CSV table of C-alpha atoms and ligand atoms in Angstrom, one decimal:
chain,number,residue,atom,x,y,z
A,81,MET,CA,-19.2,-18.5,-38.8
A,82,SER,CA,-16.7,-18.1,-41.5
A,83,LEU,CA,-13.3,-16.6,-40.7
A,84,PRO,CA,-12.9,-13.1,-41.8
A,85,ARG,CA,-10.8,-13.2,-45.0
A,86,VAL,CA,-8.2,-10.8,-43.6
A,87,LEU,CA,-7.1,-13.4,-41.1
A,88,SER,CA,-6.7,-16.2,-43.7
A,89,PHE,CA,-4.8,-13.8,-45.9
A,90,HIS,CA,-2.3,-13.2,-43.2
A,91,LEU,CA,-2.0,-16.8,-42.3
A,92,ILE,CA,-0.6,-17.2,-45.8
A,93,LEU,CA,1.9,-14.4,-45.1
A,94,MET,CA,3.0,-16.1,-42.0
A,95,LEU,CA,3.7,-19.3,-44.0
A,96,SER,CA,6.0,-17.4,-46.3
A,97,ALA,CA,7.9,-16.1,-43.2
A,98,PHE,CA,8.5,-19.7,-42.1
A,99,THR,CA,9.8,-20.7,-45.5
A,100,GLY,CA,13.1,-19.0,-45.5
A,101,ALA,CA,12.9,-15.2,-44.8
A,102,ALA,CA,15.7,-14.0,-42.5
A,103,ASP,CA,13.3,-11.8,-40.4
A,104,GLY,CA,10.0,-13.3,-39.3
A,105,TYR,CA,6.6,-11.8,-39.8
A,106,TYR,CA,4.2,-11.9,-36.8
A,107,ASN,CA,0.6,-11.9,-37.4
A,108,SER,CA,-1.8,-12.1,-34.4
A,109,GLY,CA,-5.3,-11.4,-33.5
A,110,TRP,CA,-7.3,-11.3,-30.3
A,111,LYS,CA,-10.8,-10.6,-29.1
A,112,GLU,CA,-11.3,-9.0,-25.7
A,113,CYS,CA,-14.5,-8.5,-23.6
A,114,ILE,CA,-14.1,-5.6,-21.3
A,115,TYR,CA,-16.6,-4.9,-18.5
A,116,SER,CA,-16.8,-3.9,-14.8
A,117,SER,CA,-20.5,-3.7,-14.0
A,118,HIS,CA,-22.1,-6.8,-12.4
A,119,ASP,CA,-25.1,-6.5,-14.8
A,120,LEU,CA,-22.7,-6.5,-17.8
A,121,SER,CA,-24.4,-3.4,-19.1
A,122,ASP,CA,-21.0,-1.7,-19.9
A,123,MET,CA,-19.7,-4.7,-21.9
A,124,VAL,CA,-17.4,-3.6,-24.8
A,125,MET,CA,-15.9,-6.1,-27.3
A,126,ILE,CA,-12.6,-5.3,-29.0
A,127,VAL,CA,-11.3,-7.4,-31.9
A,128,ASN,CA,-7.8,-6.5,-33.0
A,129,TYR,CA,-5.9,-7.6,-36.1
A,130,ILE,CA,-2.2,-7.1,-35.5
A,131,PHE,CA,0.7,-7.4,-38.0
A,132,ASN,CA,4.3,-7.0,-36.7
A,133,LYS,CA,2.9,-5.6,-33.4
A,134,ASP,CA,0.8,-2.9,-35.2
A,135,VAL,CA,-2.9,-2.9,-35.0
A,136,PHE,CA,-4.0,-2.4,-38.6
A,137,LEU,CA,-7.7,-3.3,-38.2
A,138,GLN,CA,-10.0,-3.1,-35.2
A,139,PHE,CA,-13.6,-3.8,-34.4
A,140,ASN,CA,-14.8,-1.9,-31.3
A,141,SER,CA,-18.4,-2.7,-30.4
A,142,THR,CA,-19.0,0.8,-29.1
A,143,VAL,CA,-18.0,2.2,-32.5
A,144,GLY,CA,-20.0,-0.7,-34.0
A,145,GLU,CA,-17.9,-1.2,-37.1
A,146,PHE,CA,-14.4,-2.1,-38.3
A,147,VAL,CA,-11.8,0.7,-38.5
A,148,GLY,CA,-8.6,0.4,-40.5
A,149,TYR,CA,-5.4,2.0,-39.6
A,150,THR,CA,-3.2,1.1,-42.6
A,151,GLU,CA,-4.0,1.0,-46.3
A,152,LEU,CA,-4.6,-2.7,-46.0
A,153,GLY,CA,-6.7,-2.2,-42.8
A,154,VAL,CA,-8.9,0.5,-44.4
A,155,LYS,CA,-9.5,-1.7,-47.5
A,156,ASN,CA,-10.5,-4.7,-45.2
A,157,ALA,CA,-12.6,-2.5,-43.0
A,158,GLN,CA,-14.7,-1.3,-46.0
A,159,ARG,CA,-15.3,-4.9,-47.1
A,160,LEU,CA,-16.1,-6.2,-43.6
A,161,ASN,CA,-18.5,-3.4,-42.9
A,162,SER,CA,-20.5,-4.0,-46.0
A,163,ASP,CA,-20.5,-7.9,-46.3
A,164,GLY,CA,-22.3,-8.5,-43.0
A,165,THR,CA,-19.2,-9.3,-40.9
A,166,ALA,CA,-19.6,-6.1,-38.8
A,167,GLN,CA,-23.2,-7.0,-38.1
A,168,GLN,CA,-22.1,-10.5,-37.0
A,169,GLU,CA,-19.5,-9.0,-34.7
A,170,ARG,CA,-22.1,-6.7,-33.1
A,171,ALA,CA,-24.1,-9.8,-32.2
A,172,GLU,CA,-21.0,-11.3,-30.6
A,173,VAL,CA,-21.3,-8.9,-27.7
A,174,GLU,CA,-24.3,-10.9,-26.5
A,175,ARG,CA,-23.5,-14.3,-27.9
A,176,PHE,CA,-19.8,-14.5,-26.9
A,177,CYS,CA,-19.0,-11.8,-24.4
A,178,LYS,CA,-22.0,-11.6,-22.2
A,179,HIS,CA,-22.7,-15.3,-22.3
A,180,ASN,CA,-19.2,-16.2,-21.1
A,181,ALA,CA,-19.1,-13.4,-18.6
A,182,LYS,CA,-22.3,-14.7,-17.0
A,183,ASN,CA,-20.8,-18.1,-16.7
A,184,ARG,CA,-17.6,-16.8,-15.2
A,185,GLN,CA,-19.4,-14.6,-12.8
A,186,SER,CA,-21.5,-17.4,-11.4
A,187,ALA,CA,-18.6,-19.9,-11.3
A,188,ILE,CA,-15.9,-17.5,-9.9
A,189,ALA,CA,-16.7,-13.9,-9.1
A,190,ASP,CA,-20.0,-14.5,-7.2
A,191,LYS,CA,-18.5,-17.3,-5.1
A,192,THR,CA,-17.7,-16.4,-1.5
A,193,VAL,CA,-15.7,-18.3,1.1
A,194,ALA,CA,-16.1,-17.0,4.7
A,195,PRO,CA,-13.0,-16.3,6.8
A,196,GLN,CA,-11.8,-18.3,9.8
A,197,VAL,CA,-11.0,-15.9,12.6
A,198,LYS,CA,-8.3,-16.4,15.3
A,199,LEU,CA,-7.6,-14.1,18.2
A,200,SER,CA,-4.3,-14.4,20.0
A,201,SER,CA,-1.9,-12.5,22.3
A,202,VAL,CA,1.5,-11.5,20.9
A,203,ASN,CA,4.7,-10.2,22.4
A,204,PRO,CA,4.2,-6.5,23.2
A,205,ALA,CA,8.0,-5.7,22.6
A,206,GLY,CA,8.3,-2.2,21.2
A,207,SER,CA,4.7,-1.3,22.0
A,208,ARG,CA,3.8,1.7,24.1
A,209,HIS,CA,1.2,-0.5,25.8
A,210,PRO,CA,1.8,-3.6,27.9
A,211,ALA,CA,-0.4,-5.9,25.8
A,212,VAL,CA,-0.9,-6.6,22.1
A,213,LEU,CA,-3.6,-8.7,20.6
A,214,MET,CA,-3.6,-10.0,17.0
A,215,CYS,CA,-6.8,-10.8,15.1
A,216,SER,CA,-6.2,-13.0,12.0
A,217,ALA,CA,-8.7,-13.9,9.4
A,218,TYR,CA,-7.8,-16.8,7.1
A,219,HIS,CA,-8.9,-18.4,3.9
A,220,PHE,CA,-11.5,-16.0,2.6
A,221,TYR,CA,-12.7,-14.9,-0.8
A,222,PRO,CA,-13.2,-12.4,-2.3
A,223,GLN,CA,-10.6,-10.0,-1.1
A,224,ARG,CA,-12.8,-7.3,0.5
A,225,ILE,CA,-13.1,-7.7,4.3
A,226,LYS,CA,-13.6,-5.5,7.4
A,227,VAL,CA,-11.8,-6.2,10.6
A,228,THR,CA,-12.9,-4.0,13.6
A,229,TRP,CA,-11.7,-4.0,17.2
A,230,LEU,CA,-14.3,-3.5,19.9
A,231,LYS,CA,-13.8,-2.4,23.6
A,232,ASP,CA,-17.0,-3.2,25.5
A,233,ASN,CA,-18.8,-3.4,22.1
A,234,THR,CA,-17.6,0.1,21.0
A,235,PRO,CA,-15.3,0.3,17.9
A,236,VAL,CA,-11.8,1.5,18.6
A,237,LYS,CA,-9.7,3.1,15.9
A,238,SER,CA,-6.5,4.1,17.7
A,239,ASP,CA,-3.5,1.8,18.4
A,240,VAL,CA,-4.6,-0.5,15.6
A,241,THR,CA,-2.3,-1.6,12.8
A,242,SER,CA,-3.4,-3.9,10.0
A,243,THR,CA,-1.8,-5.6,7.1
A,244,GLU,CA,-3.4,-5.5,3.6
A,245,GLU,CA,-5.5,-8.4,2.5
A,246,LEU,CA,-2.6,-10.8,1.6
A,247,PRO,CA,-3.1,-13.1,-1.3
A,248,ASN,CA,-2.2,-16.8,-0.5
A,249,GLY,CA,-1.7,-17.5,-4.1
A,250,ASP,CA,-4.5,-20.0,-4.2
A,251,TRP,CA,-7.4,-17.5,-4.7
A,252,TYR,CA,-7.8,-17.1,-0.9
A,253,TYR,CA,-6.7,-14.2,1.2
A,254,GLN,CA,-5.6,-13.6,4.8
A,255,ILE,CA,-5.3,-10.4,6.9
A,256,HIS,CA,-3.8,-9.6,10.3
A,257,SER,CA,-4.7,-6.7,12.6
A,258,GLU,CA,-3.0,-5.8,15.9
A,259,LEU,CA,-4.4,-3.9,18.8
A,260,GLU,CA,-2.1,-2.4,21.4
A,261,TYR,CA,-3.8,-1.8,24.7
A,262,THR,CA,-3.5,-1.4,28.4
A,263,PRO,CA,-5.7,-4.1,30.1
A,264,LYS,CA,-8.3,-2.8,32.4
A,265,SER,CA,-10.2,-5.0,34.8
A,266,GLY,CA,-13.7,-5.9,33.6
A,267,GLU,CA,-13.1,-4.6,30.1
A,268,LYS,CA,-14.2,-6.8,27.2
A,269,ILE,CA,-12.0,-6.7,24.0
A,270,SER,CA,-13.4,-8.3,20.9
A,271,CYS,CA,-12.5,-8.6,17.2
A,272,MET,CA,-15.3,-8.3,14.7
A,273,VAL,CA,-14.9,-9.5,11.1
A,274,ASP,CA,-17.4,-8.9,8.3
A,275,HIS,CA,-17.2,-10.4,4.9
A,276,ALA,CA,-19.5,-11.1,1.9
A,277,GLY,CA,-19.4,-14.8,2.8
A,278,LEU,CA,-21.0,-14.2,6.2
A,279,LYS,CA,-24.6,-13.8,7.1
A,280,LYS,CA,-23.6,-11.7,10.1
A,281,PRO,CA,-20.2,-10.6,11.4
A,282,ILE,CA,-18.0,-13.0,13.4
A,283,ILE,CA,-17.3,-11.5,16.8
A,284,VAL,CA,-14.5,-13.2,18.9
A,285,ASP,CA,-14.1,-12.1,22.5
A,286,TRP,CA,-10.7,-12.1,24.1
A,287,ASP,CA,-10.4,-14.7,26.9
A,288,PRO,CA,-7.6,-13.3,29.1
A,289,SER,CA,-7.3,-16.6,31.1
A,290,LEU,CA,-4.3,-18.8,30.2
A,291,PRO,CA,-4.5,-20.8,27.0
A,292,GLU,CA,-4.8,-24.6,27.4
A,293,SER,CA,-1.1,-25.4,26.8
A,294,GLU,CA,-0.1,-23.0,29.6
A,295,ARG,CA,-2.7,-24.6,31.9
A,296,ASN,CA,-1.3,-28.1,31.1
A,297,LYS,CA,2.2,-27.0,32.0
A,298,ILE,CA,1.0,-25.7,35.4
A,299,ALA,CA,-0.9,-28.9,36.0
A,300,ILE,CA,2.2,-31.1,35.3
A,301,GLY,CA,4.3,-28.9,37.5
A,302,ALA,CA,1.8,-29.0,40.4
A,303,SER,CA,1.5,-32.8,40.2
A,304,GLY,CA,5.3,-33.1,40.3
A,305,LEU,CA,5.3,-30.9,43.4
A,306,VAL,CA,2.6,-33.0,45.2
A,307,LEU,CA,4.4,-36.2,44.4
A,308,GLY,CA,7.7,-34.8,45.7
A,309,VAL,CA,6.0,-33.7,49.0
A,310,ILE,CA,4.4,-37.2,49.5
A,311,ILE,CA,7.8,-39.0,48.9
A,312,ALA,CA,9.6,-36.6,51.2
A,313,ALA,CA,6.9,-37.0,53.9
A,314,ALA,CA,7.1,-40.8,53.6
A,315,GLY,CA,10.9,-40.7,53.9
A,316,LEU,CA,10.7,-38.5,57.0
A,317,ILE,CA,8.2,-40.8,58.7
A,318,TYR,CA,10.3,-43.9,57.9
A,319,TYR,CA,13.4,-42.1,59.3
A,320,LYS,CA,11.6,-41.1,62.5
A,321,LYS,CA,10.3,-44.6,63.1
A,322,LYS,CA,13.8,-46.2,62.6
A,323,SER,CA,15.6,-43.7,64.9
A,324,ALA,CA,12.8,-44.1,67.6
A,325,GLY,CA,13.5,-48.0,67.7
A,326,ARG,CA,17.3,-47.4,68.4
A,327,ILE,CA,18.5,-47.5,72.0
A,328,LEU,CA,21.2,-45.2,73.0
A,329,VAL,CA,23.9,-47.0,75.0
A,330,PRO,CA,25.9,-44.8,77.4
A,331,THR,CA,29.6,-45.1,77.2
B,684,NAG,C1,-13.9,1.8,-28.0
B,684,NAG,O1,-14.6,3.0,-28.5
B,684,NAG,C2,-15.0,3.9,-27.6
B,684,NAG,C3,-15.8,5.0,-28.3
B,684,NAG,O2,-15.0,5.6,-29.3
B,684,NAG,C4,-13.8,4.4,-26.8
B,684,NAG,O3,-14.2,5.3,-25.8
B,684,NAG,C5,-13.0,3.3,-26.2
B,684,NAG,O4,-11.8,3.7,-25.6
B,684,NAG,C6,-12.7,2.3,-27.3
B,684,NAG,N1,-12.0,1.1,-26.6
B,684,NAG,C7,-10.8,0.7,-26.9
B,684,NAG,C8,-10.2,-0.4,-26.1
B,684,NAG,O5,-10.1,1.1,-27.9
């Protein structure tokens, strides 16, 4: 495809700016493909020709032809609309915009990464309830996600606070939701997370028994206690045996 003549014309203008004029001239041009529907049916292509920040000539694929906004733009629009360039640009919607959008869609937009879900207990300071649970979903894409709290498999809405989906800065997102509650015996609390990357929602039930690190601390403490008791008992037995062997001599 040959470059539209208007662009090469301004490239010459730019050269003259570089060869000594005090104020520079700025010529630029860009092509944009705008769409929001997944099937690309609303694709619009815009080609702008800009001189010193003013658009003087534009091709808008919805309009279907070049439109000029200055005397120079109007002159060029007439030429480009009659010499076959406008026809070429109309075909660019398929060849350039839709072709690239399809590739991007399959390589980026349609990719999903399922979240990893963690349920933990947090300090209830400042809460009206004695217990606060936090459900965190990490490393998911795309942004849209649904975090729901369940009490005995029934969704709860009250006493729930959640962050937005927070961007990690590496394409992935994370979100954190807190539930304030008053523990009841036999009640099952769960966090349910649904996301495009999942075949069915992840449901994590809260296990109110102590976490492993706490269990380890208790085990270490208990072994210490047992050891101490054994040593103390051995000492006592030794002492008793020794004092039993001694004969008291009357004075
Ligand atoms: C393209 O043209 C259509 C129809 O005139 C208009 O609605 C739309 O806003 C134009 N797009 C741009 C970016 O100028």
